[in-house]
């Protein structure tokens, strides 16, 4: 089946630095990928839709200059959290569209802690 | 506006009994629904789905029921096992590739 690999699984960074999270579709091409954020005990919040070769579409309230998304190839999308602050600490999950039967295949998530 | 709602944030069931997770939606244009299972610190995984032209879909211990008139779907797990303890999200298609998720229900199976 389709596999989405997300890296790193966890990262700790200092306030003010930037962190890049990678999301790869391993055995299929993904023209569209999605980035989610999950706060403790809360639902998945869609942050943005990543489209290969074009600009990402951000959900309302998500700062596009803070959460930079690049989808340069059909198998790779990256999320860069710029000038990270402690309130950016969260669990970030990417997903790729894998057809109507299964909807999305999700990556394993990245736990970001900003200290 | 929450178009997909899971009104029970948590559910506790004894091992071996039936677990019933509920989901309500407001958009009558939704035509395909899915359930995902999520363990802590992991991404969600697909569990089961149902098309709006059906009212039931079964896969092993998991059955999803759809009541279109009530805009309600439910996931039944029987018998419940300890490994079923997780957060369950229902989701519905909105547009070609966009899924709308409910808030999730944390299921705990007690031995």
CSV table of C-alpha atoms in Angstrom, one decimal:
chain,number,residue,atom,x,y,z
A,1,UNK,CA,0.0,0.0,0.0
A,2,UNK,CA,0.9,3.7,-0.2
A,3,UNK,CA,3.4,4.9,2.3
A,4,UNK,CA,4.1,8.4,3.4
A,5,UNK,CA,7.4,9.0,5.3
A,6,UNK,CA,7.7,12.0,7.6
A,7,UNK,CA,11.0,13.1,9.0
A,8,UNK,CA,12.1,13.9,11.7
A,9,UNK,CA,9.8,12.1,14.1
A,10,UNK,CA,10.7,14.6,16.9
A,11,UNK,CA,12.8,17.7,17.1
A,12,UNK,CA,13.8,20.2,19.7
A,13,UNK,CA,14.9,23.6,18.7
A,14,UNK,CA,15.7,26.9,20.3
A,15,UNK,CA,13.4,29.9,20.1
A,16,UNK,CA,14.1,32.0,17.0
A,17,UNK,CA,15.5,29.2,14.9
A,18,UNK,CA,13.9,27.5,11.9
A,19,UNK,CA,13.0,23.9,11.6
A,20,UNK,CA,12.2,21.9,8.4
A,21,UNK,CA,10.0,18.9,8.3
A,22,UNK,CA,10.0,16.6,5.3
A,23,UNK,CA,7.1,14.5,3.9
A,24,UNK,CA,7.8,12.0,1.2
A,25,UNK,CA,5.5,9.7,-0.7
A,26,UNK,CA,7.5,6.5,-1.1
A,27,UNK,CA,5.8,4.4,-3.7
A,28,UNK,CA,3.5,6.8,-5.4
A,29,UNK,CA,3.4,10.3,-6.7
A,30,UNK,CA,1.5,12.9,-4.8
A,31,UNK,CA,0.5,16.1,-6.5
A,32,UNK,CA,-1.3,17.2,-3.4
A,33,UNK,CA,-0.2,16.9,0.2
A,34,UNK,CA,-1.8,18.3,3.3
A,35,UNK,CA,-0.2,19.6,6.5
A,36,UNK,CA,-2.0,19.2,9.8
A,37,UNK,CA,-1.3,20.3,13.3
A,38,UNK,CA,-2.6,18.6,16.4
A,39,UNK,CA,-2.7,20.2,19.8
A,40,UNK,CA,-3.0,18.0,22.9
A,41,UNK,CA,-6.4,16.4,23.2
A,42,UNK,CA,-7.6,18.2,20.2
A,43,UNK,CA,-8.5,17.4,16.6
A,44,UNK,CA,-6.5,17.6,13.5
A,45,UNK,CA,-6.3,21.1,12.3
A,46,UNK,CA,-5.6,21.5,8.6
A,47,UNK,CA,-2.9,24.1,8.1
A,48,UNK,CA,-2.4,24.1,4.4
A,49,UNK,CA,-2.7,22.2,1.1
A,50,UNK,CA,0.6,21.7,-0.7
A,51,UNK,CA,0.4,21.6,-4.5
A,52,UNK,CA,3.3,20.3,-6.6
A,53,UNK,CA,4.8,23.1,-8.7
A,54,UNK,CA,2.6,25.8,-7.3
A,55,UNK,CA,2.0,27.9,-4.2
A,56,UNK,CA,0.5,26.2,-1.1
A,57,UNK,CA,-3.1,27.1,-0.1
A,58,UNK,CA,-3.2,28.1,3.6
A,59,UNK,CA,-6.2,27.8,5.8
A,60,UNK,CA,-7.6,30.9,7.5
A,61,UNK,CA,-5.6,32.0,10.4
A,62,UNK,CA,-2.4,30.2,9.4
A,63,UNK,CA,0.6,32.5,8.9
A,64,UNK,CA,2.1,31.7,5.5
A,65,UNK,CA,5.3,33.6,6.3
A,66,UNK,CA,5.8,31.5,9.4
A,67,UNK,CA,4.9,28.1,8.0
A,68,UNK,CA,6.7,27.9,4.7
A,69,UNK,CA,5.6,25.0,2.5
A,70,UNK,CA,7.4,23.8,-0.6
A,71,UNK,CA,6.3,21.0,-2.9
A,72,UNK,CA,9.1,20.9,-5.4
A,73,UNK,CA,8.6,17.4,-6.6
A,74,UNK,CA,5.8,14.8,-6.9
A,75,UNK,CA,7.2,12.9,-3.9
A,76,UNK,CA,8.4,15.6,-1.5
A,77,UNK,CA,6.7,18.4,0.4
A,78,UNK,CA,8.4,20.3,3.2
A,79,UNK,CA,7.1,22.4,6.0
A,80,UNK,CA,9.5,25.0,7.5
A,81,UNK,CA,8.6,26.6,10.8
A,82,UNK,CA,10.5,29.9,10.7
A,83,UNK,CA,11.6,31.8,13.8
A,84,UNK,CA,10.0,29.2,16.0
A,85,UNK,CA,8.5,30.1,19.4
A,86,UNK,CA,7.3,27.9,22.2
A,87,UNK,CA,3.7,28.3,21.1
A,88,UNK,CA,4.7,26.6,17.9
A,89,UNK,CA,5.4,23.4,19.8
A,90,UNK,CA,2.9,20.9,18.6
A,91,UNK,CA,2.5,17.6,16.7
A,92,UNK,CA,2.7,18.2,12.9
A,93,UNK,CA,1.4,15.6,10.5
A,94,UNK,CA,1.5,15.4,6.7
A,95,UNK,CA,-0.7,13.4,4.4
A,96,UNK,CA,-1.0,12.7,0.8
A,97,UNK,CA,-4.1,12.0,-1.3
A,98,UNK,CA,-4.2,8.3,-2.3
A,99,UNK,CA,-7.5,8.0,-3.9
A,100,UNK,CA,-11.1,8.1,-3.0
A,101,UNK,CA,-11.2,4.6,-1.4
A,102,UNK,CA,-8.7,5.5,1.3
A,103,UNK,CA,-8.7,9.2,1.3
A,104,UNK,CA,-5.4,10.2,2.8
A,105,UNK,CA,-2.3,8.3,3.8
A,106,UNK,CA,-0.7,10.0,6.7
A,107,UNK,CA,2.9,10.3,7.8
A,108,UNK,CA,3.9,9.3,11.3
A,109,UNK,CA,4.0,12.9,12.5
A,110,UNK,CA,6.7,15.2,13.9
A,111,UNK,CA,6.7,16.3,17.5
A,112,UNK,CA,8.2,19.8,17.6
A,113,UNK,CA,9.3,21.3,20.9
A,114,UNK,CA,10.6,24.8,21.0
A,115,UNK,CA,12.5,25.8,24.1
B,1,UNK,CA,-18.6,25.9,11.4
B,2,UNK,CA,-18.0,22.3,12.3
B,3,UNK,CA,-19.5,20.2,9.5
B,4,UNK,CA,-18.4,16.9,11.0
B,5,UNK,CA,-19.0,16.4,14.7
B,6,UNK,CA,-18.1,13.8,17.1
B,7,UNK,CA,-19.9,14.8,20.2
B,8,UNK,CA,-18.3,12.3,22.6
B,9,UNK,CA,-14.7,13.2,23.3
B,10,UNK,CA,-14.1,9.9,25.1
B,11,UNK,CA,-15.6,6.4,25.5
B,12,UNK,CA,-14.7,3.6,27.8
B,13,UNK,CA,-15.7,0.0,27.0
B,14,UNK,CA,-15.0,-3.3,28.6
B,15,UNK,CA,-12.9,-5.8,26.6
B,16,UNK,CA,-15.1,-8.1,24.6
B,17,UNK,CA,-18.1,-5.8,24.5
B,18,UNK,CA,-19.2,-3.6,21.6
B,19,UNK,CA,-17.8,-0.2,21.1
B,20,UNK,CA,-20.0,2.3,19.3
B,21,UNK,CA,-18.5,5.6,18.1
B,22,UNK,CA,-20.8,8.2,16.7
B,23,UNK,CA,-20.5,11.0,14.1
B,24,UNK,CA,-22.9,13.6,12.8
B,25,UNK,CA,-22.6,15.8,9.8
B,26,UNK,CA,-24.4,18.8,8.5
B,27,UNK,CA,-23.6,18.9,4.8
B,28,UNK,CA,-25.9,16.8,2.7
B,29,UNK,CA,-23.5,17.1,-0.2
B,30,UNK,CA,-21.0,14.7,1.6
B,31,UNK,CA,-21.1,11.5,-0.4
B,32,UNK,CA,-18.3,9.4,1.1
B,33,UNK,CA,-17.2,8.9,4.7
B,34,UNK,CA,-14.2,7.4,6.3
B,35,UNK,CA,-13.0,6.4,9.8
B,36,UNK,CA,-9.4,6.8,10.9
B,37,UNK,CA,-7.6,5.4,13.9
B,38,UNK,CA,-4.8,7.3,15.6
B,39,UNK,CA,-2.4,6.2,18.3
B,40,UNK,CA,-0.5,8.8,20.3
B,41,UNK,CA,2.5,10.3,18.5
B,42,UNK,CA,1.6,8.6,15.3
B,43,UNK,CA,-0.3,9.6,12.2
B,44,UNK,CA,-3.9,8.4,11.6
B,45,UNK,CA,-4.4,5.2,9.7
B,46,UNK,CA,-7.4,4.4,7.5
B,47,UNK,CA,-9.8,2.0,9.1
B,48,UNK,CA,-13.0,1.7,7.0
B,49,UNK,CA,-15.2,3.8,4.7
B,50,UNK,CA,-18.7,4.0,3.3
B,51,UNK,CA,-20.3,5.5,0.3
B,52,UNK,CA,-23.5,7.4,0.7
B,53,UNK,CA,-25.2,4.9,-1.6
B,54,UNK,CA,-24.8,2.3,1.1
B,55,UNK,CA,-26.1,2.1,4.6
B,56,UNK,CA,-23.6,-0.4,6.0
B,57,UNK,CA,-20.1,-1.6,5.3
B,58,UNK,CA,-18.4,-4.3,7.3
B,59,UNK,CA,-14.8,-5.3,7.6
B,60,UNK,CA,-14.0,-8.0,10.1
B,61,UNK,CA,-14.7,-6.6,13.6
B,62,UNK,CA,-15.5,-3.2,12.2
B,63,UNK,CA,-18.8,-2.1,10.8
B,64,UNK,CA,-19.8,1.4,9.7
B,65,UNK,CA,-23.5,2.4,9.5
B,66,UNK,CA,-24.8,5.4,7.7
B,67,UNK,CA,-28.2,7.0,8.2
B,68,UNK,CA,-28.5,9.7,5.5
B,69,UNK,CA,-31.8,11.0,6.7
B,70,UNK,CA,-30.4,11.6,10.1
B,71,UNK,CA,-27.0,12.7,8.8
B,72,UNK,CA,-25.4,10.3,11.2
B,73,UNK,CA,-22.8,7.5,10.9
B,74,UNK,CA,-21.5,5.2,13.5
B,75,UNK,CA,-18.6,2.8,13.9
B,76,UNK,CA,-19.2,-0.5,15.7
B,77,UNK,CA,-16.3,-2.5,16.9
B,78,UNK,CA,-17.1,-6.0,18.2
B,79,UNK,CA,-15.6,-7.6,20.1
B,80,UNK,CA,-13.5,-4.7,21.5
B,81,UNK,CA,-9.9,-5.5,22.1
B,82,UNK,CA,-7.2,-3.7,24.1
B,83,UNK,CA,-5.4,-2.8,20.9
B,84,UNK,CA,-8.4,-0.8,19.8
B,85,UNK,CA,-7.7,1.8,22.4
B,86,UNK,CA,-6.9,4.9,20.3
B,87,UNK,CA,-8.5,8.1,19.0
B,88,UNK,CA,-11.0,7.6,16.2
B,89,UNK,CA,-11.7,10.3,13.7
B,90,UNK,CA,-14.6,10.3,11.2
B,91,UNK,CA,-14.1,12.3,8.1
B,92,UNK,CA,-16.2,13.2,5.0
B,93,UNK,CA,-15.3,14.3,1.5
B,94,UNK,CA,-15.7,17.9,0.7
B,95,UNK,CA,-14.7,18.4,-2.9
B,96,UNK,CA,-12.5,16.3,-4.9
B,97,UNK,CA,-9.6,15.8,-2.5
B,98,UNK,CA,-10.4,17.6,0.7
B,99,UNK,CA,-11.4,15.7,3.8
B,100,UNK,CA,-13.2,17.3,6.7
B,101,UNK,CA,-12.5,15.7,10.1
B,102,UNK,CA,-14.5,15.4,13.2
B,103,UNK,CA,-12.9,16.3,16.6
B,104,UNK,CA,-12.1,12.7,17.4
B,105,UNK,CA,-13.3,10.3,20.1
B,106,UNK,CA,-10.8,8.7,22.5
B,107,UNK,CA,-11.7,5.0,22.9
B,108,UNK,CA,-10.4,3.1,25.9
B,109,UNK,CA,-10.8,-0.6,26.2
B,110,UNK,CA,-10.7,-1.8,29.7
B,111,UNK,CA,-9.5,-5.4,30.5
